[in-house]
Short mmCIF file of C-alpha atoms in Angstrom, two decimals:
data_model
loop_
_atom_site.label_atom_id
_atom_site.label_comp_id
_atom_site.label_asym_id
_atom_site.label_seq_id
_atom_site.Cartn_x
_atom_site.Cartn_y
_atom_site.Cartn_z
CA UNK P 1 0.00 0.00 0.00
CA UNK P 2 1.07 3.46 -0.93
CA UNK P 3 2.78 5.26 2.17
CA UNK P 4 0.06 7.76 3.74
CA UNK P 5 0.84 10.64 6.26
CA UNK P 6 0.11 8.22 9.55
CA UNK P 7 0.07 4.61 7.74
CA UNK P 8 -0.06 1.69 9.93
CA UNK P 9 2.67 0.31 8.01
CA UNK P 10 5.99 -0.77 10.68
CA UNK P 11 7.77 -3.33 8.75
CA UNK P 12 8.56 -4.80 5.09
CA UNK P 13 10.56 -7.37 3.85
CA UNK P 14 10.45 -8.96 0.10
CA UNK P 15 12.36 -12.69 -0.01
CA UNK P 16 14.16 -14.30 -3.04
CA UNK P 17 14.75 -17.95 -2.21
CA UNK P 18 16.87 -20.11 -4.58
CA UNK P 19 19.12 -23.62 -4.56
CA UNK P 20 21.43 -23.69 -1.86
CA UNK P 21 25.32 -21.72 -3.38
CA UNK P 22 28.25 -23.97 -2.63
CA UNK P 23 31.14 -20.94 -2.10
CA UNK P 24 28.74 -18.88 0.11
CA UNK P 25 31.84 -17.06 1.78
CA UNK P 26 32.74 -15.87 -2.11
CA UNK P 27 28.91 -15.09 -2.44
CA UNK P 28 28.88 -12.76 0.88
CA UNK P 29 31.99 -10.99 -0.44
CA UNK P 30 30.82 -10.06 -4.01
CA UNK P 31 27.51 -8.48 -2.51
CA UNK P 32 29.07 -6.84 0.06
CA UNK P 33 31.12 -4.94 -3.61
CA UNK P 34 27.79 -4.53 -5.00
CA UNK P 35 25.95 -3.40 -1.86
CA UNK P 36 28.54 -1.41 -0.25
CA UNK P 37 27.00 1.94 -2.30
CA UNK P 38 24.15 1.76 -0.69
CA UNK P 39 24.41 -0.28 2.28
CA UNK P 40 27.57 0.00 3.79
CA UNK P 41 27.51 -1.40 7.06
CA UNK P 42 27.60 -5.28 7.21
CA UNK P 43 27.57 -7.43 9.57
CA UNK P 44 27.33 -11.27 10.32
CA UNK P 45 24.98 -12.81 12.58
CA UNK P 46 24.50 -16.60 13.65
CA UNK P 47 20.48 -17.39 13.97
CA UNK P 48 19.77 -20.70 16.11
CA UNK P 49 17.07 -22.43 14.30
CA UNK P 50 15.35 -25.99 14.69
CA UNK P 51 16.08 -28.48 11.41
CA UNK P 52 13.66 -31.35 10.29
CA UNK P 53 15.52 -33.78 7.78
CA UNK P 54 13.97 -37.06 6.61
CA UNK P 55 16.41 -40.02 6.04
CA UNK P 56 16.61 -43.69 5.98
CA UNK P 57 16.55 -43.48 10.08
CA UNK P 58 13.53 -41.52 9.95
CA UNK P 59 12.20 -37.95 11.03
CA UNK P 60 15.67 -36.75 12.77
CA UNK P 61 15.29 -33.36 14.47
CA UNK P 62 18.49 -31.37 15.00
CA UNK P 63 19.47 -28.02 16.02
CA UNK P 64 21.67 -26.22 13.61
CA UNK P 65 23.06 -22.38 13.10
CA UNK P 66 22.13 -20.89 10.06
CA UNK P 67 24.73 -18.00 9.21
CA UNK P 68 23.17 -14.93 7.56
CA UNK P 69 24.77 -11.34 6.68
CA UNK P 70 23.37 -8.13 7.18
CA UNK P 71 24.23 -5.03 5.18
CA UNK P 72 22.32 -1.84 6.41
CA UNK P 73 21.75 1.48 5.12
CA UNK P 74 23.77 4.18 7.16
CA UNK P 75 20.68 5.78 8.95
CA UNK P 76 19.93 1.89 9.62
CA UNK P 77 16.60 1.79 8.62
CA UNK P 78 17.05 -0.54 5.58
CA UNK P 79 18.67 -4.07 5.40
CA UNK P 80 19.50 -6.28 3.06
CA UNK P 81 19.42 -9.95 4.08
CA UNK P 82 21.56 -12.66 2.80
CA UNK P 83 22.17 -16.60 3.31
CA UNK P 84 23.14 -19.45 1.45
CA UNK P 85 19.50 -20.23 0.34
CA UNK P 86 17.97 -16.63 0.06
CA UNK P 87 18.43 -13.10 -0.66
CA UNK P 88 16.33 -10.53 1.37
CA UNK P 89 15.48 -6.47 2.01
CA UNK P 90 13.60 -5.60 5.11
CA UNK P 91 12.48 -1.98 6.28
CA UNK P 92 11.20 -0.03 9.19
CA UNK P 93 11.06 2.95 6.50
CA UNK P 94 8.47 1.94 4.04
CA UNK P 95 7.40 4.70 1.60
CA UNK P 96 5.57 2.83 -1.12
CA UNK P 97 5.26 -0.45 -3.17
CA UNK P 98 7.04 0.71 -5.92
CA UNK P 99 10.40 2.44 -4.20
CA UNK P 100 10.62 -1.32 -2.05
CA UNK P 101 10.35 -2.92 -5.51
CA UNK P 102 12.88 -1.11 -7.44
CA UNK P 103 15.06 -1.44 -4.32
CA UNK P 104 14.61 -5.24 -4.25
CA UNK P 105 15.26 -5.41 -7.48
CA UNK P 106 18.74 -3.54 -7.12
CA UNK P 107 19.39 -6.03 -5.05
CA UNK P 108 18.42 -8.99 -6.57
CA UNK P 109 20.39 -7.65 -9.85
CA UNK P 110 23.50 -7.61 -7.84
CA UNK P 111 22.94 -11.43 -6.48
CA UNK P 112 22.91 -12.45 -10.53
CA UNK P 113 25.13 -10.17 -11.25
CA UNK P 114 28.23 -11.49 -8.93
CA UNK P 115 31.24 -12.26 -10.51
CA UNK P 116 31.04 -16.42 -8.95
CA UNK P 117 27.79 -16.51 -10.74
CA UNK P 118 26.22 -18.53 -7.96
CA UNK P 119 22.26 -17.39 -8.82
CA UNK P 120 21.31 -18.71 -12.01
CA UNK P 121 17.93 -20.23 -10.31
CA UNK P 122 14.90 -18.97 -8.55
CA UNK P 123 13.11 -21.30 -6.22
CA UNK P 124 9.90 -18.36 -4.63
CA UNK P 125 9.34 -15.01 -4.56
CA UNK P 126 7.67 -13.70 -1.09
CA UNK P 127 6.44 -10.11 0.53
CA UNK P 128 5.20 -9.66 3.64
CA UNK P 129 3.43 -6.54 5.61
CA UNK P 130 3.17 -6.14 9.23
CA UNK P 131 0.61 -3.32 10.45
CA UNK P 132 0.26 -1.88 13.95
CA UNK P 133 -2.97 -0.08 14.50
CA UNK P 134 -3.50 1.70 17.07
CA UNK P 135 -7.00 3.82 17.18
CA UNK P 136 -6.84 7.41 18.15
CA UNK P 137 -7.53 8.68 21.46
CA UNK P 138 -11.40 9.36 21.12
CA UNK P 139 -11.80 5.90 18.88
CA UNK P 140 -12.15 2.60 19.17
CA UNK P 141 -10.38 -0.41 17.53
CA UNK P 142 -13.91 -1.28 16.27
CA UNK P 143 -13.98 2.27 14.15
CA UNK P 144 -10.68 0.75 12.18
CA UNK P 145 -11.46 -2.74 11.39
CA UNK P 146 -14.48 -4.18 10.05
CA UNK P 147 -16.75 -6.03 12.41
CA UNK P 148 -16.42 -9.52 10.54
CA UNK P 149 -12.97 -9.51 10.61
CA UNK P 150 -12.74 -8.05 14.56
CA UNK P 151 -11.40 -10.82 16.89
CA UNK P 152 -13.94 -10.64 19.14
CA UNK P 153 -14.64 -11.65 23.07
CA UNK P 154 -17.78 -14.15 23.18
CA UNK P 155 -21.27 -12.17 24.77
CA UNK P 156 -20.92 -14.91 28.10
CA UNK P 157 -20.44 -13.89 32.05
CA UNK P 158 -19.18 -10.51 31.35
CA UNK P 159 -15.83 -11.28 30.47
CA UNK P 160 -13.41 -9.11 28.78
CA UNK P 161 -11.49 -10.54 25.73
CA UNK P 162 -7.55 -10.20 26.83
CA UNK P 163 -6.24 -11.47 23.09
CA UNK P 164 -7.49 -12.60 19.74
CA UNK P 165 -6.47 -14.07 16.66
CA UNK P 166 -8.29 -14.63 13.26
CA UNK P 167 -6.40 -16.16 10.55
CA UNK P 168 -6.71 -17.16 7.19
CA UNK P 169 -5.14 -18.72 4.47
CA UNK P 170 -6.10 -18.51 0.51
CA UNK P 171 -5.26 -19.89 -2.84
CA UNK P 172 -4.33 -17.08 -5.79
CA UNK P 173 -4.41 -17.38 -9.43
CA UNK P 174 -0.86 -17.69 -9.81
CA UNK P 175 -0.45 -20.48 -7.85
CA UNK P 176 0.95 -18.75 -4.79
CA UNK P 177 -0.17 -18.70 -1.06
CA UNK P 178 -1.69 -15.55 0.37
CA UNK P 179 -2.09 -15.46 4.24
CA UNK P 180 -3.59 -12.88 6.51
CA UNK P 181 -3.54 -13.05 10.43
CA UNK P 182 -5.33 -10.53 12.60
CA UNK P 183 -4.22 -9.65 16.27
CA UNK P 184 -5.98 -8.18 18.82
CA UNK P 185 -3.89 -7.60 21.92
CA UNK P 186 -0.91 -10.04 20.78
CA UNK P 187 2.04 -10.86 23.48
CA UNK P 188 4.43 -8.50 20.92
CA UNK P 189 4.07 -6.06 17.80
CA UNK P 190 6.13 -8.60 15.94
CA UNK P 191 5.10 -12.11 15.46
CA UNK P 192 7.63 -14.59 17.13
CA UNK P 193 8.91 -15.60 13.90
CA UNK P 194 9.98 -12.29 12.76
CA UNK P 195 11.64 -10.97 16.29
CA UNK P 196 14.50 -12.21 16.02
CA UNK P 197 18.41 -11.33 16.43
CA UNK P 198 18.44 -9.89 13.17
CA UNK P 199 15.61 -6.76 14.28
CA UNK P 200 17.53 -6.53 17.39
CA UNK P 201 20.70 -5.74 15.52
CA UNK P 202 18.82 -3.08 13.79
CA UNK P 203 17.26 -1.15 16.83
CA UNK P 204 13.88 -2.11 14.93
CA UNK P 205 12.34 -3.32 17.94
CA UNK P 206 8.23 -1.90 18.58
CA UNK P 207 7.27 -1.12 22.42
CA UNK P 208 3.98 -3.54 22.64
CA UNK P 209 1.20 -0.72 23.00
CA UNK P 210 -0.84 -0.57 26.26
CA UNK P 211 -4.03 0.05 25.48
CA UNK P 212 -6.18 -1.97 22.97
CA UNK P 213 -4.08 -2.51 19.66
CA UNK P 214 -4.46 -4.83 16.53
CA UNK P 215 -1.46 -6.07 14.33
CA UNK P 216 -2.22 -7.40 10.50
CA UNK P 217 0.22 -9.69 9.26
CA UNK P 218 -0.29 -10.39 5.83
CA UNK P 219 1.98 -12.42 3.27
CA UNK P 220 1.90 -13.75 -0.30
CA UNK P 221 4.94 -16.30 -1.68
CA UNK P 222 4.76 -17.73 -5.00
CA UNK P 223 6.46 -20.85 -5.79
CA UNK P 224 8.18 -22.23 -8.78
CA UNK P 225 8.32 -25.71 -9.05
CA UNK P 226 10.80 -27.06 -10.46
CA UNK P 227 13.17 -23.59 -9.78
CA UNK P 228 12.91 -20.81 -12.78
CA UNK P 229 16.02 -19.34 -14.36
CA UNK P 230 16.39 -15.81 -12.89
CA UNK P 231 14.98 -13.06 -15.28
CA UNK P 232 14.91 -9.59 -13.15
CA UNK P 233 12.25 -8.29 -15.32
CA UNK P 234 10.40 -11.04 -14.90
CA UNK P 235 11.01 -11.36 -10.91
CA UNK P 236 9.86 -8.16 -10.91
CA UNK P 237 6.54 -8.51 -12.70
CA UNK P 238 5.92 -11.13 -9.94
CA UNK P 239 6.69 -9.42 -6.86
CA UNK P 240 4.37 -6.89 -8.33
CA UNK P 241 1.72 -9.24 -8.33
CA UNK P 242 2.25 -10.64 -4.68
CA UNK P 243 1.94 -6.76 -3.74
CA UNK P 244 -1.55 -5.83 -5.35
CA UNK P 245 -3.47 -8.84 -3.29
CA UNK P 246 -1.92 -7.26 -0.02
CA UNK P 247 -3.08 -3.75 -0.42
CA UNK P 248 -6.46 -5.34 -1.89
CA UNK P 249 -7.04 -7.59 1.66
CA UNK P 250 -5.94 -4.14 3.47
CA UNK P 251 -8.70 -1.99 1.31
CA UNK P 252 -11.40 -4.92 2.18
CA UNK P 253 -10.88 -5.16 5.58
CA UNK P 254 -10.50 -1.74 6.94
CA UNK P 255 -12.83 1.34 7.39
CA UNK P 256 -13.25 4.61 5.23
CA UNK P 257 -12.64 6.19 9.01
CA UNK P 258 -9.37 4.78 9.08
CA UNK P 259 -8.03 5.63 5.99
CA UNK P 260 -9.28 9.31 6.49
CA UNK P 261 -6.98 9.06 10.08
CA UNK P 262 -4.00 7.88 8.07
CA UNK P 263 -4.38 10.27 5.61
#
């Protein structure tokens, strides 16, 4: 969605995932030449994660460290992500659809673009949006969202609802997943998955609100089975397309009162 005076909008990030490099060392050091304009400051980080793998003894669940580097804008509010498996750019300083696209797109022209040649494959294309909304000081949450798609208490002994969730999941046209959770009064702005080392590096951290708040999380990945050779042009057509079903679910869901507050 485009960027308005007081949008809700706190955080961005648009994912290329693609086979596993074998020199990722090589990999890290030609970006950080091609980044370095642009986002000078990088830095490694080591991410604990849990690891399912499937073998001939069965489900085997390990713990493993997955090594990822960070190159940041110098005011810090930008961040381009990088692993052996993915290519990323995440923001706390969203101004519209199409400046994050052309500024994914930079980057994913410098991943092809590296002198090892490493990327010649595309595996999925993601974006996902995370909204804080917070209602002004005479409103209600109620006045922002629409009632159907309001976690809501249950009308039994008088109780107060402390948190809510309402997710859902959906099928597009192109194949791709599109997912969209709602939550009311959630234990953090960020969803667990997201707050991680890597946002705590960056400062990007969100105070959980203290009066009533919602978050929307919303998502859309697209697929390629088997893996696509890399076109830009066409990457970007695609990443286009994950975007306009995001601001569309936004549109549906929210009130003409909001967008006149954010305006």
């Amino acid at each position: 969605m485009a960027r308005m005076k007081n949008a809700p909008i706190k955080y961005v990030i648009g994912v290329v995932r693609f086979p596993e490099i074998t020199d990722f060392d090589a990999f890290v050091r030609e970006m950080a030449r091609g980044l370095i304009d642009r986002y000078p400051s990088g830095k490694e980080a080591e991410i604990p994660q849990i690891a399912v793998h499937v073998d001939e003894r069965g489900v085997q669940v390990q713990s493993e460290t997955l090594r990822i580097w960070q190159f940041r804008s110098e005011d810090f509010k930008w961040s381009v992500v990088v692993n052996k498996g993915q290519i990323g750019l995440h923001t706390v300083d969203y101004v519209g659809h199409e400046d994050f696209l052309g500024r994914l797109m930079e980057v994913a022209e410098t991943a092809v673009g590296t002198a090892s040649g490493q990327l010649r494959m595309v595996e999925t294309v993601a974006l996902r949006y995370i909204d804080l909304i917070e209602p002004q000081p005479d409103d209600t949450l109620e006045q922002y969202l629409h009632e159907r798609f309001m976690p809501a208490g249950i009308d039994v002994g008088g109780f107060a609802i402390l948190e809510g969730v309402n997710q859902i999941h959906m099928g597009t046209e192109a194949g791709g997943t599109l997912r969209v959770q709602i939550a009311r009064r959630p234990p953090s702005v960020f969803p667990p998955d997201l707050n991680s080392q890597l946002l705590v590096d960056n400062g990007w951290q969100i105070e959980r609100p203290a009066d009533d708040f919602l978050t929307i999380d919303a998502d859309h990945a697209q697929t390629y089975s088997p893996p696509r050779r890399v076109d830009v042009a066409e990457l970007r057509n695609d990443v286009l397309g994950l975007w306009q079903p995001i601001r569309d679910v936004f549109d549906k869901i929210t009130t003409e009162h909001a967008m006149k507050v954010w305006k």
